[in-house]
Coordinates of N, CA and C in Angstrom, one line a residue:
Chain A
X1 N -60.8 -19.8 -152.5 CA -59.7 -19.1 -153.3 C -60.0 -19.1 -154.8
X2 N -59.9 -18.3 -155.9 CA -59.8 -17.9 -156.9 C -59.2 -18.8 -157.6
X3 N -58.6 -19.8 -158.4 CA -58.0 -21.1 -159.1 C -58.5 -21.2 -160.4
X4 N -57.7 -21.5 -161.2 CA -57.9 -21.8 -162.9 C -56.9 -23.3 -162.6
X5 N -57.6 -24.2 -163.1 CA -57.2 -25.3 -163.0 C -57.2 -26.3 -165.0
X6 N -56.4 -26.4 -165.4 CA -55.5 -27.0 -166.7 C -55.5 -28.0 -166.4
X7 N -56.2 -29.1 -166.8 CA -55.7 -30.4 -166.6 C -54.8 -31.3 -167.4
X8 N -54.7 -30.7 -168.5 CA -54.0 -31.1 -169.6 C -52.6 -30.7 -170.0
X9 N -51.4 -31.0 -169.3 CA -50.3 -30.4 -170.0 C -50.2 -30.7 -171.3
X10 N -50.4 -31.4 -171.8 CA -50.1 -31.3 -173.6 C -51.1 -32.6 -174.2
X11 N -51.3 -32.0 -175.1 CA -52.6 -33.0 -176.3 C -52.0 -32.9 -177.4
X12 N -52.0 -34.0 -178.7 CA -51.6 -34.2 -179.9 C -52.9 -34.3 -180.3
X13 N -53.3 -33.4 -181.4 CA -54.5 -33.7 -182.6 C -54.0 -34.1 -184.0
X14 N -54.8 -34.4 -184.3 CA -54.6 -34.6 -185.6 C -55.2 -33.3 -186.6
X15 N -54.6 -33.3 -187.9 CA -55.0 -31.9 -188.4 C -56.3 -32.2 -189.0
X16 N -57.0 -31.2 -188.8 CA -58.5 -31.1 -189.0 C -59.8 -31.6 -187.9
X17 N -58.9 -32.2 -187.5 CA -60.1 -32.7 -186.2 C -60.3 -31.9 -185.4
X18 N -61.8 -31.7 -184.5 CA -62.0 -30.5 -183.7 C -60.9 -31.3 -182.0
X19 N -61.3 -30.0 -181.2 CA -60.0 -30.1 -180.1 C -61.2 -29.5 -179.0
X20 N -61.0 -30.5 -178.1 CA -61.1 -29.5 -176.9 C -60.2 -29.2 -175.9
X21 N -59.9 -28.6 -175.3 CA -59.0 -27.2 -174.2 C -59.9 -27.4 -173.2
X22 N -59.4 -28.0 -171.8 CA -60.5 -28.0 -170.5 C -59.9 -26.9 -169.6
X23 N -60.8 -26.5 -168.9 CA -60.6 -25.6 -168.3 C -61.4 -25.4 -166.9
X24 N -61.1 -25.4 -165.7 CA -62.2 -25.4 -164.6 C -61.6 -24.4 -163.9
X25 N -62.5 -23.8 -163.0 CA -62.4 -22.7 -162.6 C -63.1 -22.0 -161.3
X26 N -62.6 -21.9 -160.1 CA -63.2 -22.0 -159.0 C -63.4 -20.3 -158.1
X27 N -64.6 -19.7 -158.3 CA -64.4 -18.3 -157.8 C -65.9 -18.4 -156.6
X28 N -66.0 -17.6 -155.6 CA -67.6 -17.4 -154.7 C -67.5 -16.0 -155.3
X29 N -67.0 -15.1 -156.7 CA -68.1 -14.2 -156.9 C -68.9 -14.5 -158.0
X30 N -70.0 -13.4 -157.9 CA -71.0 -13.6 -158.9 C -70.4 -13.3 -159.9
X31 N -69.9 -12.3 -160.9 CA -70.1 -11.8 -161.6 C -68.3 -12.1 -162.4
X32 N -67.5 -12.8 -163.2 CA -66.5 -13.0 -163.4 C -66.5 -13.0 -164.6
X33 N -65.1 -12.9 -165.5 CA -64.8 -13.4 -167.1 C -64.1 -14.3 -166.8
X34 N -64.4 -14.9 -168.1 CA -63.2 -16.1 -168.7 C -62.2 -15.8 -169.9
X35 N -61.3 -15.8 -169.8 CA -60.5 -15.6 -171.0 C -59.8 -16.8 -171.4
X36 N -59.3 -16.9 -172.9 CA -58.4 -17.9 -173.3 C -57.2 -17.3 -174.5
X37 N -56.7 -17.6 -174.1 CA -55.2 -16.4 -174.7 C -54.5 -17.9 -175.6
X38 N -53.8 -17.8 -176.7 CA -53.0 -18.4 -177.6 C -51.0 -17.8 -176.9
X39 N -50.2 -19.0 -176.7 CA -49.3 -18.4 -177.2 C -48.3 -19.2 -178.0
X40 N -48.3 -18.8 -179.1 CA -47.5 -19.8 -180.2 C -46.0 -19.9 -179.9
X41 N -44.6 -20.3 -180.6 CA -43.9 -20.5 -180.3 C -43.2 -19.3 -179.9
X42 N -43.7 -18.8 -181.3 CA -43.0 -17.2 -181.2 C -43.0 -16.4 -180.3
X43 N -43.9 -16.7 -178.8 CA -43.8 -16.2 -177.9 C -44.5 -15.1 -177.3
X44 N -45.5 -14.6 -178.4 CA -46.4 -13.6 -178.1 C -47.3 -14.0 -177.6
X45 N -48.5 -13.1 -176.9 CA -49.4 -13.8 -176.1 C -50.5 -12.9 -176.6
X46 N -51.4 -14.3 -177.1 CA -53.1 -13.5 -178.8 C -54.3 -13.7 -177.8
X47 N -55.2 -12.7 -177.4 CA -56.5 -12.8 -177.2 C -57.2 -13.4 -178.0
X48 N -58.1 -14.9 -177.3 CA -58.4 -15.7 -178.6 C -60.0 -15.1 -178.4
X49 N -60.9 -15.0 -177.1 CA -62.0 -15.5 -176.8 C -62.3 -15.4 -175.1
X50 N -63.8 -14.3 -174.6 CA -64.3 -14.2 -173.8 C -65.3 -14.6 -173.6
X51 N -65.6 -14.8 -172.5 CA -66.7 -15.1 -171.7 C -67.4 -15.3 -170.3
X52 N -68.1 -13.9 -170.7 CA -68.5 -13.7 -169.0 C -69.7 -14.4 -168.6
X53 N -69.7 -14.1 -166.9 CA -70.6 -15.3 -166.2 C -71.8 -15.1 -166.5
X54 N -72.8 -13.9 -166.7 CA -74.2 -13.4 -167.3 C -74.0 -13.4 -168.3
X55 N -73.2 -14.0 -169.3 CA -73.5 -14.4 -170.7 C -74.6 -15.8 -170.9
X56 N -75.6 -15.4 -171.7 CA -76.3 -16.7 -171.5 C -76.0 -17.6 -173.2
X57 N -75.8 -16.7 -174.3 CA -74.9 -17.6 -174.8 C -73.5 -17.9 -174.6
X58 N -73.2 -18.9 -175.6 CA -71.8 -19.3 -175.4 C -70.8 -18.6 -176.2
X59 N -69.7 -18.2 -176.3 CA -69.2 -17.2 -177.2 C -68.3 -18.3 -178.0
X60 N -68.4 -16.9 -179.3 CA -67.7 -17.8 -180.5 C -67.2 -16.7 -181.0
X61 N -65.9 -17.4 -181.8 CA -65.1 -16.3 -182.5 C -64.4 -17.0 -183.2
X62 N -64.8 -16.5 -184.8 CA -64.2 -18.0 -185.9 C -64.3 -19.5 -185.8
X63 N -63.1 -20.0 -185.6 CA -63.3 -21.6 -185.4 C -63.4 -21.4 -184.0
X64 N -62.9 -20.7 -183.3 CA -63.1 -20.6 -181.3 C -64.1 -20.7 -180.8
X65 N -64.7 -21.4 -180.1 CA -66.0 -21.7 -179.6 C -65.4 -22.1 -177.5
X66 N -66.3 -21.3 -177.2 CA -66.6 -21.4 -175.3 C -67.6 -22.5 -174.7
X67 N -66.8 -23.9 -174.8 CA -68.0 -24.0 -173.9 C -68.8 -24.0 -172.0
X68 N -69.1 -23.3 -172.3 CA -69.4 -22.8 -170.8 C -70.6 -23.3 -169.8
X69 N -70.2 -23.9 -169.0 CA -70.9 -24.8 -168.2 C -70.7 -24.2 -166.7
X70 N -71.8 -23.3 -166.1 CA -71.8 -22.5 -165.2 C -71.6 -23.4 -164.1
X71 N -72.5 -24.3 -163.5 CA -72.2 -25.0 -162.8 C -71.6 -25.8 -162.3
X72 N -71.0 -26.7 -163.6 CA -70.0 -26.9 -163.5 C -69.0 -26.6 -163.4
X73 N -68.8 -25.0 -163.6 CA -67.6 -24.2 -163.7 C -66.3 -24.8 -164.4
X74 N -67.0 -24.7 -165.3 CA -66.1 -25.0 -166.6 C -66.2 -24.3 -167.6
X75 N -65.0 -23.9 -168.3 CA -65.2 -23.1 -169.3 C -64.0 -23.7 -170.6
X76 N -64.7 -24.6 -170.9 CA -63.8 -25.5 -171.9 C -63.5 -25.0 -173.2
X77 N -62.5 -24.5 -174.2 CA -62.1 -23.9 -175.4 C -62.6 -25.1 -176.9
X78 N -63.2 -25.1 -177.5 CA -63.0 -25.9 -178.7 C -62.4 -25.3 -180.0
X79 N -61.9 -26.0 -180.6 CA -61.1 -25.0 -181.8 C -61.8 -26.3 -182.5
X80 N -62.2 -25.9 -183.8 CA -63.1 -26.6 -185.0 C -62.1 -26.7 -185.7
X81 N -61.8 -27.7 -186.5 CA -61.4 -28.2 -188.1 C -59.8 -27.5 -187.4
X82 N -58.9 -28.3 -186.6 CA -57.7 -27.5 -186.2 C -56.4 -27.5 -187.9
X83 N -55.7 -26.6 -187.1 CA -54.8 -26.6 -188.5 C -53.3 -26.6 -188.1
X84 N -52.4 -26.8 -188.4 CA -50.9 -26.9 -188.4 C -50.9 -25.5 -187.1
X85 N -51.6 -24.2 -188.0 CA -50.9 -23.0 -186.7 C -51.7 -23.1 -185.6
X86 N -52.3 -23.9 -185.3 CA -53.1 -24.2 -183.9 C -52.0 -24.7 -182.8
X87 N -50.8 -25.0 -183.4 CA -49.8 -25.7 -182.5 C -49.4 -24.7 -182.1
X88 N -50.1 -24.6 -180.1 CA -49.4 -23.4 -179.0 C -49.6 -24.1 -178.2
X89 N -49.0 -23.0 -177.0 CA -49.7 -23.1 -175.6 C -50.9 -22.4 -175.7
X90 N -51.8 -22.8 -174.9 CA -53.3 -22.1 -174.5 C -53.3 -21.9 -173.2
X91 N -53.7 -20.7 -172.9 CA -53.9 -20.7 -171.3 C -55.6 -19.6 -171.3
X92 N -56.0 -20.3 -170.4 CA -57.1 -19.7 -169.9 C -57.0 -19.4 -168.2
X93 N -58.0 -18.1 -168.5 CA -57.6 -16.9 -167.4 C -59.3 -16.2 -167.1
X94 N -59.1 -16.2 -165.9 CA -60.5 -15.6 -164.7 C -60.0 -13.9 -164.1
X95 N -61.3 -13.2 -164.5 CA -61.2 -12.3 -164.0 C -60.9 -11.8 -162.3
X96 N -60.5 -11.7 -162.0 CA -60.8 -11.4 -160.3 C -60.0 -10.3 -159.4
X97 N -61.3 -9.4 -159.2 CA -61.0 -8.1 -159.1 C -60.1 -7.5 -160.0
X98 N -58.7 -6.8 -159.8 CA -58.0 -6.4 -160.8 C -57.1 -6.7 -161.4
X99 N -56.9 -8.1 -161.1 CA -56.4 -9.0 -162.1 C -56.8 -10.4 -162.9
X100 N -56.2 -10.4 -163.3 CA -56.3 -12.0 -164.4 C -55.8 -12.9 -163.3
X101 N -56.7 -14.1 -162.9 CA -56.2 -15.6 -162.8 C -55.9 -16.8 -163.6
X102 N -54.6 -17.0 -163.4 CA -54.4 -17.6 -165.0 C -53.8 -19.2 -164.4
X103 N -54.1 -20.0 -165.9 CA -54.3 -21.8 -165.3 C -52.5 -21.6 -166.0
X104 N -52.4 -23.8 -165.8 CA -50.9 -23.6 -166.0 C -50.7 -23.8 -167.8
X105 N -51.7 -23.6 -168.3 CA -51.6 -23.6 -169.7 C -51.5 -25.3 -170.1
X106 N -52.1 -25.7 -171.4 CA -51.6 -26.6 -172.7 C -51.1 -26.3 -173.4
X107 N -50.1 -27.3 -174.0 CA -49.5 -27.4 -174.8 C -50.1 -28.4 -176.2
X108 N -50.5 -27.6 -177.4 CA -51.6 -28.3 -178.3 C -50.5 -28.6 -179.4
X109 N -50.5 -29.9 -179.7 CA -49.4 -29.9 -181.2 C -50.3 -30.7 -181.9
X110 N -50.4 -29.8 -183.2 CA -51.5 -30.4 -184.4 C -50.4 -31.3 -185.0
X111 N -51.1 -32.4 -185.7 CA -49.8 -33.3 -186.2 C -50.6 -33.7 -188.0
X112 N -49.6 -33.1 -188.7 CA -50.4 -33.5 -189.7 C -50.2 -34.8 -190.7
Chain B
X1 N -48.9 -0.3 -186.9 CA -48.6 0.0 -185.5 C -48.7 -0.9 -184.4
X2 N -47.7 -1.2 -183.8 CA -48.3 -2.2 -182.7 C -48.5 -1.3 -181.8
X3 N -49.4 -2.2 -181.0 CA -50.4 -1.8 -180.3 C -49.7 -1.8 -178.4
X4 N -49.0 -2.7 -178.6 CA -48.4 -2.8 -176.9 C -46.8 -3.1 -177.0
X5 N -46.0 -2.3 -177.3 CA -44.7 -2.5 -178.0 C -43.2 -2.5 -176.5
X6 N -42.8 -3.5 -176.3 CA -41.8 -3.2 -175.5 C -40.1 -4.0 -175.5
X7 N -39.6 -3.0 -175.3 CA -38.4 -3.2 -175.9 C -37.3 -3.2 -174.7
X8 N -36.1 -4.0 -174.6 CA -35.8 -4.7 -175.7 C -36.4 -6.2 -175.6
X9 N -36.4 -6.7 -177.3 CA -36.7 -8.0 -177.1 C -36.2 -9.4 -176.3
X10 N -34.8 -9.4 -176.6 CA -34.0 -10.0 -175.9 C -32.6 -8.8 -174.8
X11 N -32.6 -9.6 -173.7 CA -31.9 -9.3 -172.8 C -30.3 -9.8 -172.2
X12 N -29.4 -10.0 -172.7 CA -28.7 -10.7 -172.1 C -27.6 -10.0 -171.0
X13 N -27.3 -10.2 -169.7 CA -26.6 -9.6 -168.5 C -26.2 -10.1 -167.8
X14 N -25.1 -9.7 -167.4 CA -24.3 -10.3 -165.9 C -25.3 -10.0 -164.4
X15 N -24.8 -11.1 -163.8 CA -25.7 -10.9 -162.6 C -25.0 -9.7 -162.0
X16 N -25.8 -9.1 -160.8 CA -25.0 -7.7 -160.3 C -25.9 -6.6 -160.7
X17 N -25.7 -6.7 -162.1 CA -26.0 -5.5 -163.0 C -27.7 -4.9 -162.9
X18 N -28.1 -3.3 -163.2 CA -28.7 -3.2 -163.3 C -29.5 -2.8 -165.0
X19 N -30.6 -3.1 -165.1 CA -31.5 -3.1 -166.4 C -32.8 -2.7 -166.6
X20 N -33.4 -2.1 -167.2 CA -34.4 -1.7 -167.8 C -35.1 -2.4 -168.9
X21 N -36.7 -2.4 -168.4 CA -37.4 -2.7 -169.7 C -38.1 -1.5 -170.4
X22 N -38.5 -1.5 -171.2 CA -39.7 0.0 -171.6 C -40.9 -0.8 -171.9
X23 N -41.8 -0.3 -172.1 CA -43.5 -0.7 -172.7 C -44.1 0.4 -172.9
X24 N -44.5 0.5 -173.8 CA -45.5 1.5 -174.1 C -46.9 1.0 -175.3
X25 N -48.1 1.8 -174.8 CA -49.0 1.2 -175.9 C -49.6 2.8 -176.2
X26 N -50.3 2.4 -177.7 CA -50.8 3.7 -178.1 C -52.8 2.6 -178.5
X27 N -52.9 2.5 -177.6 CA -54.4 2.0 -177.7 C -55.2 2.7 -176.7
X28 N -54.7 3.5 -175.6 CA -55.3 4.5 -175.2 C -55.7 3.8 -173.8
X29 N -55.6 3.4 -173.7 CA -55.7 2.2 -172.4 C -55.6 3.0 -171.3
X30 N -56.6 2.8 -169.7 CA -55.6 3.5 -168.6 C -55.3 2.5 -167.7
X31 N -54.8 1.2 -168.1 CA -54.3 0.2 -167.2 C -53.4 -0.5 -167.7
X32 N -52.4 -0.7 -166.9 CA -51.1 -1.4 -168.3 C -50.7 -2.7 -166.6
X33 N -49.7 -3.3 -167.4 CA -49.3 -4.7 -166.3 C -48.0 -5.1 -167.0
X34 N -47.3 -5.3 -165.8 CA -46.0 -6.6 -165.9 C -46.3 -7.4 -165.6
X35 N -46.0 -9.0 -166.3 CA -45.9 -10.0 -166.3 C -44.4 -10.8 -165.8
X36 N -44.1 -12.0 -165.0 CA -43.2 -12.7 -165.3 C -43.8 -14.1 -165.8
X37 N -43.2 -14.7 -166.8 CA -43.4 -16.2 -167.0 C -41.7 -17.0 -167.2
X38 N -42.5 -17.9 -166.0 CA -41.0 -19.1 -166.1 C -41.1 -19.7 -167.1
X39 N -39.8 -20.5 -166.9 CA -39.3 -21.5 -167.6 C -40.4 -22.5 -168.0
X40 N -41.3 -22.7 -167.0 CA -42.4 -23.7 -167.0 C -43.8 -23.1 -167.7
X41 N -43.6 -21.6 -168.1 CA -44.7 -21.0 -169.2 C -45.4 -20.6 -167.8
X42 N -45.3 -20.8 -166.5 CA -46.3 -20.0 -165.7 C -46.2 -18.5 -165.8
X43 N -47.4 -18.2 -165.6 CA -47.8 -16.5 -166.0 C -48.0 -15.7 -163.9
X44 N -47.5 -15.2 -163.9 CA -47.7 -14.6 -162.9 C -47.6 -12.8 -163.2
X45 N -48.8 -12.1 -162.3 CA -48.6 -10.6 -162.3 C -47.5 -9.9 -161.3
X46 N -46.9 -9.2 -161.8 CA -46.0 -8.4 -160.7 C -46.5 -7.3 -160.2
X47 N -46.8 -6.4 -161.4 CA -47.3 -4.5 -161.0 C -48.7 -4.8 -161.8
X48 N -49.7 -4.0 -161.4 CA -50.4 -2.9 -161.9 C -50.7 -1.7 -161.8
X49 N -51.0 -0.9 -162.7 CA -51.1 0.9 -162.9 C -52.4 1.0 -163.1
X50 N -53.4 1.9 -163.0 CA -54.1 2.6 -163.6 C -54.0 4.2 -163.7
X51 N -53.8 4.4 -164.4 CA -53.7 6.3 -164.5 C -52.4 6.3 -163.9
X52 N -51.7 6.0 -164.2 CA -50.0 6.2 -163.2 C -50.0 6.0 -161.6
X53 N -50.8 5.1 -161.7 CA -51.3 5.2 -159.8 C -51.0 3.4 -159.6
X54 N -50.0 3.0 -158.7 CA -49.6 1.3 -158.9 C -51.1 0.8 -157.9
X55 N -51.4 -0.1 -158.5 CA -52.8 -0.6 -158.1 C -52.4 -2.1 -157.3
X56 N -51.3 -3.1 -158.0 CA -51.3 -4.4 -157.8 C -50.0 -4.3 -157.4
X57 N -49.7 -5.0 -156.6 CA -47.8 -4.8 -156.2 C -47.8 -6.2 -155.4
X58 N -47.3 -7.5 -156.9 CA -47.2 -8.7 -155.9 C -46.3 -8.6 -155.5
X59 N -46.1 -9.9 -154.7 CA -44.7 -10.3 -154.3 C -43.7 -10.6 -154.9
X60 N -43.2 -9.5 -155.3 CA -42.0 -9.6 -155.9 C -40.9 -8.3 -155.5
X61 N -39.4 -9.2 -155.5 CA -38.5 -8.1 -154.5 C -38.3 -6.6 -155.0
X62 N -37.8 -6.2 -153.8 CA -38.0 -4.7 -154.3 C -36.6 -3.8 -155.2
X63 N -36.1 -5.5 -155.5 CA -34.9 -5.1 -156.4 C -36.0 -4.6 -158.3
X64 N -37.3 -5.3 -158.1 CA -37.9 -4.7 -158.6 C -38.7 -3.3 -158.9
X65 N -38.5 -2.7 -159.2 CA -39.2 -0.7 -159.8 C -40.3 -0.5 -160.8
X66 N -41.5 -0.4 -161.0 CA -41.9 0.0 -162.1 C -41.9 1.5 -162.1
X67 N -42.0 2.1 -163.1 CA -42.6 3.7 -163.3 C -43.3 3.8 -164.7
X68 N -44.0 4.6 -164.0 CA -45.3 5.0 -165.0 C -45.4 6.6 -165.1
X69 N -44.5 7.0 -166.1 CA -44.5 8.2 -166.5 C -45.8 9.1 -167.0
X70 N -46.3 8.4 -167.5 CA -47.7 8.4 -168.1 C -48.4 7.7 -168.7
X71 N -49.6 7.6 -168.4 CA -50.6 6.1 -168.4 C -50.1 5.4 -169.9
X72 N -49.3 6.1 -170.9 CA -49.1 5.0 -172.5 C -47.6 4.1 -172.0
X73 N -46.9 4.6 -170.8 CA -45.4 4.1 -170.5 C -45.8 3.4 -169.4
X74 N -45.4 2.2 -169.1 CA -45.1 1.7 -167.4 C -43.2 0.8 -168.3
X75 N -42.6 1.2 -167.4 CA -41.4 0.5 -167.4 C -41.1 -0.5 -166.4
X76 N -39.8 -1.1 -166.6 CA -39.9 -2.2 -165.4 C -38.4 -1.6 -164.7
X77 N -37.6 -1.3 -164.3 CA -36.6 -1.4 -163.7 C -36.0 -2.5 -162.8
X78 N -34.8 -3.2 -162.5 CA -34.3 -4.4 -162.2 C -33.0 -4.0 -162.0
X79 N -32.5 -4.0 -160.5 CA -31.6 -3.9 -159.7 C -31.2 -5.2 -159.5
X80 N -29.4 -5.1 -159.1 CA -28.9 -6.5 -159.1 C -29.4 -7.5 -159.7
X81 N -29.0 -7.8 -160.3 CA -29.9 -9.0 -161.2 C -29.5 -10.2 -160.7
X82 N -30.3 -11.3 -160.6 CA -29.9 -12.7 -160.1 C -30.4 -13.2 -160.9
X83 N -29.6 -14.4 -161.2 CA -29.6 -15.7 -162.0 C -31.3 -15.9 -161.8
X84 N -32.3 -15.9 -160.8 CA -33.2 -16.5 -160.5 C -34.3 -15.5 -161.5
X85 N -34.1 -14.5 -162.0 CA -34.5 -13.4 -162.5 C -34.6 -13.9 -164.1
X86 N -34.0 -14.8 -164.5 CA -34.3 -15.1 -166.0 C -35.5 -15.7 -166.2
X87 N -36.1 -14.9 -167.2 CA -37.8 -15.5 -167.5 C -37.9 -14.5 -168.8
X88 N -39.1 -14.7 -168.7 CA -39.5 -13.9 -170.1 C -40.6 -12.9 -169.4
X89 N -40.3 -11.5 -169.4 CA -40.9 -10.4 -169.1 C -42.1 -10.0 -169.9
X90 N -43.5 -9.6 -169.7 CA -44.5 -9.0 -170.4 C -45.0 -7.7 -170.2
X91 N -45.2 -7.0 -170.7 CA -46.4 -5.7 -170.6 C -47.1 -6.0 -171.4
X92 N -48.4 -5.3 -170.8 CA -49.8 -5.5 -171.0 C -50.7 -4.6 -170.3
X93 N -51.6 -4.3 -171.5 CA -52.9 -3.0 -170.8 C -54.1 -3.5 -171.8
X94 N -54.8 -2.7 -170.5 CA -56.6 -3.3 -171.1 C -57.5 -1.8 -170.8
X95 N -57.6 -1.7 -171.3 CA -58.7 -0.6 -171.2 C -59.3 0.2 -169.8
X96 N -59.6 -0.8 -168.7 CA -60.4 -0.3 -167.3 C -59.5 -1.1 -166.3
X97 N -59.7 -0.4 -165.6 CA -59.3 -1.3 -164.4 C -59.3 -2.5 -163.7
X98 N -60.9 -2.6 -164.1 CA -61.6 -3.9 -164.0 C -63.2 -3.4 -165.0
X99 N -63.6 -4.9 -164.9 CA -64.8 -4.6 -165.9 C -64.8 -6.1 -166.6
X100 N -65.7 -6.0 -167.9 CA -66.2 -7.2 -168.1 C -65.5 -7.2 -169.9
X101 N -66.0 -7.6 -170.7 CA -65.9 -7.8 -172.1 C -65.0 -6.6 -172.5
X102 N -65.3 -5.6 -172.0 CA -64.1 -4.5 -172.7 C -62.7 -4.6 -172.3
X103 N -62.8 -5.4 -171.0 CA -61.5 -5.5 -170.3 C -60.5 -6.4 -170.6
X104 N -60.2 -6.7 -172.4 CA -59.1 -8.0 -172.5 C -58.3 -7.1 -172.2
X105 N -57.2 -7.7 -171.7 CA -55.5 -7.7 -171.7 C -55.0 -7.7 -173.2
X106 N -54.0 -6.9 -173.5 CA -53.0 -6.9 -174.6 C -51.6 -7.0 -174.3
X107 N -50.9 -7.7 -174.8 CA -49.6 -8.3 -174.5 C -48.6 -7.4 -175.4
X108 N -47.3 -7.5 -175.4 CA -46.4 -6.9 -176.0 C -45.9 -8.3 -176.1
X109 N -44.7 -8.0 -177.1 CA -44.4 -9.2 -177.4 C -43.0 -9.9 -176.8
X110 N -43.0 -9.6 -175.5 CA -42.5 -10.1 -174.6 C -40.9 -9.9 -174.2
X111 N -39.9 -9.7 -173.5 CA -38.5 -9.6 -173.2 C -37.8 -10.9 -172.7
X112 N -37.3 -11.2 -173.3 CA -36.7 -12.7 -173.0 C -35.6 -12.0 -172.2
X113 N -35.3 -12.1 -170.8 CA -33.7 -11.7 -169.5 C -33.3 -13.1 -169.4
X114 N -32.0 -13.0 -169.8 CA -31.2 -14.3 -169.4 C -30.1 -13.7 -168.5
X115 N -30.4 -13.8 -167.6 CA -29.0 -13.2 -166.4 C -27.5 -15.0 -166.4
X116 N -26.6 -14.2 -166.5 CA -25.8 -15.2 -166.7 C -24.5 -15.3 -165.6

């Protein structure tokens, strides 16, 4: 069965220090994405960062970095140098077929 | 301009009652989605559309309606409303149906229903 698995309900960082977001993710097809979505308090929900399974690098986007570990089917989020508005939920999400499979999210509070 | 806009933001209603959400995006998209998320931030899909055609239809009761007037509108419609019905509502469209990198999701910024 298709599963995004969050192991982390909620992590405190400290401000500036890098963060990792775990993320595992269990699919039998070849060919899948990974998504990781921001949602801050305010309640909107921000496309941070993709990453599909024939990607042979890792994707990056600003401080957002994928690290993606095929076999281990992990697709772990790092955010570099965090900052006060890093403080959300994060949820990461698997493509499958015509929809999104989505984990039960973290909760990230930067603490400065 | 936003890009995935649906209104209203907040919802407040007596149980019984019937209500409407709207969504519309002008990003040209031909796939749009309803979301519910609980109390607990879980994300679950209800509908999906592509081209005005419902593609996904979870489980969810049929006091629920979408309509998709045309691929930029999917609305939600909500008969009798029950207490169990309060969450926070999303629309969202992505470009294809399915597919790889082109295919993020865009969110609207969500409808808070508090049935009371």
């Amino acid at each position: 069965a298709q599963k995004i698995t969050q192991t982390q309900p909620g992590m405190f960082v400290q401000e500036k220090e890098a963060v990792t977001l775990d993320c595992t993710y269990d699919t039998s097809d070849q060919s899948y994405g990974l998504f990781w979505y921001k949602q801050p308090s305010s309640g909107e929900m921000i496309f941070l960062i993709y990453q599909g399974s024939y990607d042979e690098q890792n994707a990056t986007e600003g401080r957002y970095s994928l690290n993606f570990q095929k076999a281990r089917k992990s697709a772990n989020l790092v955010i570099s140098a965090s900052q006060l508005g890093d403080s959300a939920m994060y949820f990461c999400a698997m493509r499958s077929n015509y929809q999104l499979i989505w984990g039960a999210g973290t909760k990230l509070i930067i603490k400065p | 301009d936003t890009a995935v806009s649906q209104t209203p933001k907040y919802l407040v209603t007596q149980m019984g009652n019937d209500k409407s959400i709207k969504c519309e995006q002008n990003l040209g998209h031909d796939t749009m989605y309803w979301y519910k998320q609980d109390s607990k931030k879980f994300l679950k899909i209800m509908f999906s559309y592509n081209n005005k055609e419902l593609i996904i239809n979870e489980t969810v009761p049929n006091r629920f309606s979408p309509k998709s007037p045309d691929k930029a509108h999917l609305n939600l419609h909500i008969n009798s409303l029950e207490l169990g019905d309060s969450a926070v509502y999303f629309c969202a469209s992505s470009p294809l149906l399915f597919g790889t990198k082109v295919n993020i999701q865009y969110f609207g910024a969500g409808t808070r229903l508090s049935v009371l």
